[in-house]
Amino acid sequence: NAGVTQTPKFQVLKTGQSMTLQCAQDMNHEYMSWYRQDPGMGLRLIHYSVGAGITDQGEVPNGYNVSRSTTEDFPLRLLSAAPSQTSVYFCASSYSVFSYNEQFFGPGTRLTVL
Amino acid sequence: KNEVEQSPQNLTAQEGEFITINCSYSVGISALHWLQQHPGGGIVSLFMLSSGKKKHGRLIATINIQEKHSSLHITASHPRDSAVYICAVRTGNQFYFGTGTSLTVIP
């Protein structure tokens, strides 16, 4: 198993540009989520999904969009990048939202918005 | 508002010392997770707790649901334990994270 994969590892955008951060898992996990990590703030939940076709907002959803058309993939879209979105982004997955399972994290994407 | 508070923020220890990291939370939870973030940035799950105590090798995690408090203990610390340790709580479908405890173990 590859686990949770994220692409790209690094990205630089200009203000106003859009892009998609990719996340995939090959463990047949139901629950997938996106977090951002900023210095001194800890990880914060952006969006999550409890299964294909089902998504919901987390703590900091503004400026981001998600969809879950398959169990494996959970892309995060930045609609119009802003410098405040400069951060490290982590995708994570766990087996089921209904049981107590550990989360598996991707390696992260470091995004800089100029 | 911080649903999850960790202490200390930074910790330096000599190799072999017993280490305790504390986590307090203010919301009702279904589970608490301890995570380790390596200097390279990768995050791995150490423990998931809903009650009591768990042990993996030199690591021990405890939780007191009534007091809304958890501790992570590292026995016989080693330089390879140097990392950021993060407490996270699950409430419903959402997770809330502490800001982490940066541990440095000196040989």
Short mmCIF file of C-alpha atoms in Angstrom, two decimals:
data_model
loop_
_atom_site.label_atom_id
_atom_site.label_comp_id
_atom_site.label_asym_id
_atom_site.label_seq_id
_atom_site.Cartn_x
_atom_site.Cartn_y
_atom_site.Cartn_z
CA ASN A 1 0.00 0.00 0.00
CA ALA A 2 1.18 3.51 -0.81
CA GLY A 3 -0.90 4.89 2.07
CA VAL A 4 -1.91 8.54 1.66
CA THR A 5 -0.24 10.38 -1.19
CA GLN A 6 -0.27 14.11 -1.87
CA THR A 7 0.86 16.11 -4.85
CA PRO A 8 2.57 18.45 -5.35
CA LYS A 9 5.07 18.63 -2.48
CA PHE A 10 5.78 22.30 -3.07
CA GLN A 11 3.89 24.99 -4.96
CA VAL A 12 4.23 28.73 -5.44
CA LEU A 13 1.22 30.67 -6.67
CA LYS A 14 0.48 34.27 -7.41
CA THR A 15 -2.47 35.98 -5.76
CA GLY A 16 -5.65 35.20 -7.65
CA GLN A 17 -4.45 31.99 -9.26
CA SER A 18 -6.36 28.77 -8.71
CA MET A 19 -5.00 25.29 -8.21
CA THR A 20 -5.90 21.84 -6.98
CA LEU A 21 -4.01 19.92 -4.32
CA GLN A 22 -4.32 16.21 -4.93
CA CYS A 23 -4.85 13.57 -2.25
CA ALA A 24 -5.30 9.84 -2.75
CA GLN A 25 -5.40 6.80 -0.48
CA ASP A 26 -5.37 3.11 -1.37
CA MET A 27 -6.62 1.73 1.94
CA ASN A 28 -10.36 1.89 1.17
CA HIS A 29 -10.84 4.45 3.93
CA GLU A 30 -14.21 6.13 4.30
CA TYR A 31 -13.08 9.25 6.15
CA MET A 32 -10.77 11.76 4.47
CA SER A 33 -9.88 15.24 5.54
CA TRP A 34 -7.77 18.28 4.71
CA TYR A 35 -5.87 20.33 7.27
CA ARG A 36 -3.68 23.37 7.16
CA GLN A 37 -0.79 23.87 9.54
CA ASP A 38 0.41 27.37 10.37
CA PRO A 39 3.13 28.37 12.84
CA GLY A 40 1.79 28.64 16.37
CA MET A 41 -1.72 27.58 15.32
CA GLY A 42 -1.65 23.82 15.15
CA LEU A 43 -3.50 21.84 12.52
CA ARG A 44 -6.93 23.12 11.53
CA LEU A 45 -9.59 21.19 9.68
CA ILE A 46 -10.60 22.68 6.32
CA HIS A 47 -13.03 20.13 4.85
CA TYR A 48 -13.76 16.48 5.41
CA SER A 49 -15.62 13.64 3.77
CA VAL A 50 -17.27 10.58 5.31
CA GLY A 51 -17.61 8.77 2.01
CA ALA A 52 -17.87 9.18 -1.74
CA GLY A 53 -20.28 11.98 -2.59
CA ILE A 54 -20.40 13.33 0.98
CA THR A 55 -18.38 16.33 2.10
CA ASP A 56 -18.69 18.88 4.87
CA GLN A 57 -16.96 21.97 6.17
CA GLY A 58 -14.46 22.05 8.95
CA GLU A 59 -13.14 24.90 11.04
CA VAL A 60 -11.61 27.02 8.24
CA PRO A 61 -13.39 26.27 4.92
CA ASN A 62 -13.46 29.72 3.30
CA GLY A 63 -11.56 29.94 0.03
CA TYR A 64 -11.43 26.19 -0.44
CA ASN A 65 -13.59 23.71 -2.28
CA VAL A 66 -13.65 19.90 -2.20
CA SER A 67 -15.39 17.02 -3.88
CA ARG A 68 -15.28 13.25 -3.36
CA SER A 69 -16.30 11.40 -6.50
CA THR A 70 -14.44 8.22 -5.57
CA THR A 71 -13.41 6.56 -2.31
CA GLU A 72 -9.74 6.97 -3.21
CA ASP A 73 -9.46 10.64 -4.15
CA PHE A 74 -10.18 13.84 -2.24
CA PRO A 75 -8.83 16.92 -4.06
CA LEU A 76 -8.71 20.36 -2.45
CA ARG A 77 -9.28 23.35 -4.73
CA LEU A 78 -8.10 26.87 -4.04
CA LEU A 79 -10.48 29.06 -5.98
CA SER A 80 -8.53 32.35 -5.94
CA ALA A 81 -5.32 32.09 -3.95
CA ALA A 82 -4.54 34.70 -1.30
CA PRO A 83 -1.36 35.25 0.73
CA SER A 84 -3.31 34.16 3.83
CA GLN A 85 -3.48 30.69 2.30
CA THR A 86 0.27 30.29 2.51
CA SER A 87 0.58 27.21 4.69
CA VAL A 88 1.44 23.54 4.82
CA TYR A 89 -1.49 21.37 3.82
CA PHE A 90 -2.01 17.82 5.04
CA CYS A 91 -4.48 15.26 3.82
CA ALA A 92 -5.46 12.42 6.15
CA SER A 93 -7.67 9.37 6.08
CA SER A 94 -9.08 6.80 8.47
CA TYR A 95 -11.01 3.60 8.01
CA SER A 96 -14.42 4.62 9.22
CA VAL A 97 -16.08 7.61 10.74
CA PHE A 98 -18.11 5.34 12.98
CA SER A 99 -15.29 3.54 14.74
CA TYR A 100 -12.24 4.60 16.62
CA ASN A 101 -9.45 4.40 14.11
CA GLU A 102 -6.12 6.10 13.77
CA GLN A 103 -5.61 8.71 11.11
CA PHE A 104 -3.02 8.26 8.38
CA PHE A 105 -1.44 11.47 7.12
CA GLY A 106 0.00 12.34 3.76
CA PRO A 107 3.47 13.92 3.51
CA GLY A 108 2.11 17.45 3.13
CA THR A 109 2.12 20.17 0.48
CA ARG A 110 3.96 23.41 1.21
CA LEU A 111 2.11 26.25 -0.53
CA THR A 112 3.35 29.80 -0.88
CA VAL A 113 1.08 32.50 -2.28
CA LEU A 114 2.85 35.66 -3.38
CA LYS B 1 -10.77 29.84 21.39
CA ASN B 2 -8.55 26.78 21.92
CA GLU B 3 -10.39 23.54 22.35
CA VAL B 4 -7.11 21.76 23.02
CA GLU B 5 -4.25 23.04 25.16
CA GLN B 6 -0.87 21.36 25.46
CA SER B 7 1.95 21.88 27.91
CA PRO B 8 4.77 22.46 27.85
CA GLN B 9 5.25 24.13 24.46
CA ASN B 10 8.94 23.26 24.43
CA LEU B 11 10.85 20.62 26.34
CA THR B 12 14.53 19.75 26.46
CA ALA B 13 15.61 16.57 28.19
CA GLN B 14 18.76 14.55 28.71
CA GLU B 15 18.87 11.12 27.19
CA GLY B 16 17.34 8.59 29.58
CA GLU B 17 14.99 11.01 31.31
CA PHE B 18 11.30 10.31 31.88
CA ILE B 19 9.17 12.79 29.92
CA THR B 20 5.57 13.86 30.37
CA ILE B 21 3.53 15.94 27.95
CA ASN B 22 0.09 17.12 28.99
CA CYS B 23 -3.09 17.78 27.02
CA SER B 24 -6.30 19.39 28.29
CA TYR B 25 -9.43 19.83 26.25
CA SER B 26 -12.69 21.67 26.71
CA VAL B 27 -15.14 19.83 24.46
CA GLY B 28 -16.92 16.50 24.70
CA ILE B 29 -14.93 13.95 22.76
CA SER B 30 -15.31 10.49 21.29
CA ALA B 31 -11.57 9.89 21.08
CA LEU B 32 -8.20 11.50 21.70
CA HIS B 33 -5.18 11.02 19.49
CA TRP B 34 -1.49 11.54 20.10
CA LEU B 35 0.53 12.28 16.99
CA GLN B 36 4.25 12.66 16.32
CA GLN B 37 5.55 15.10 13.74
CA HIS B 38 9.10 14.45 12.63
CA PRO B 39 11.57 17.25 11.87
CA GLY B 40 11.00 16.55 8.16
CA GLY B 41 7.30 17.33 8.61
CA GLY B 42 5.71 13.89 8.37
CA ILE B 43 2.94 13.09 10.87
CA VAL B 44 2.31 9.65 12.34
CA SER B 45 -0.31 8.46 14.75
CA LEU B 46 1.00 7.15 18.07
CA PHE B 47 -2.14 6.42 20.04
CA MET B 48 -5.89 6.63 19.88
CA LEU B 49 -7.61 6.64 23.28
CA SER B 50 -11.18 6.73 24.42
CA SER B 51 -10.49 5.66 28.01
CA GLY B 52 -7.79 4.36 30.33
CA LYS B 53 -4.23 3.76 29.27
CA LYS B 54 -2.26 2.42 26.31
CA LYS B 55 1.39 1.42 26.00
CA HIS B 56 3.59 0.98 22.93
CA GLY B 57 7.19 0.24 23.75
CA ARG B 58 8.57 3.20 25.74
CA LEU B 59 5.49 5.34 25.15
CA ILE B 60 2.51 5.40 27.49
CA ALA B 61 -0.67 7.43 27.00
CA THR B 62 -3.36 7.96 29.59
CA ILE B 63 -6.68 9.74 29.54
CA ASN B 64 -9.01 10.94 32.30
CA ILE B 65 -12.38 11.61 30.68
CA GLN B 66 -13.88 13.23 33.79
CA GLU B 67 -11.00 15.71 34.10
CA LYS B 68 -10.70 16.17 30.29
CA HIS B 69 -6.99 15.53 30.46
CA SER B 70 -4.50 13.23 28.79
CA SER B 71 -0.79 12.65 29.27
CA LEU B 72 1.87 11.18 27.03
CA HIS B 73 4.85 9.67 28.82
CA ILE B 74 8.15 8.65 27.29
CA THR B 75 10.33 6.41 29.41
CA ALA B 76 14.12 6.24 28.92
CA SER B 77 14.06 9.04 26.34
CA HIS B 78 16.39 8.86 23.35
CA PRO B 79 17.58 11.50 20.85
CA ARG B 80 15.46 9.80 18.18
CA ASP B 81 12.37 10.80 20.23
CA SER B 82 13.09 14.43 19.30
CA ALA B 83 9.97 15.60 17.47
CA VAL B 84 6.81 17.62 17.91
CA TYR B 85 4.07 15.75 19.79
CA ILE B 86 0.52 16.79 18.99
CA CYS B 87 -2.66 16.07 20.89
CA ALA B 88 -5.89 15.93 18.88
CA VAL B 89 -9.47 15.35 19.98
CA ARG B 90 -12.33 14.06 17.92
CA THR B 91 -15.81 15.44 18.48
CA GLY B 92 -18.40 14.23 16.04
CA ASN B 93 -16.78 14.20 12.61
CA GLN B 94 -14.32 16.95 13.41
CA PHE B 95 -10.85 17.00 14.89
CA TYR B 96 -9.27 19.76 16.96
CA PHE B 97 -5.53 19.91 17.51
CA GLY B 98 -3.20 21.33 20.09
CA THR B 99 -0.31 23.48 18.94
CA GLY B 100 2.17 20.75 19.81
CA THR B 101 5.04 20.18 22.22
CA SER B 102 8.50 20.41 20.71
CA LEU B 103 10.75 17.83 22.39
CA THR B 104 14.53 17.80 22.09
CA VAL B 105 16.44 14.97 23.70
CA ILE B 106 20.13 15.66 24.15
CA PRO B 107 22.61 12.78 24.14
#
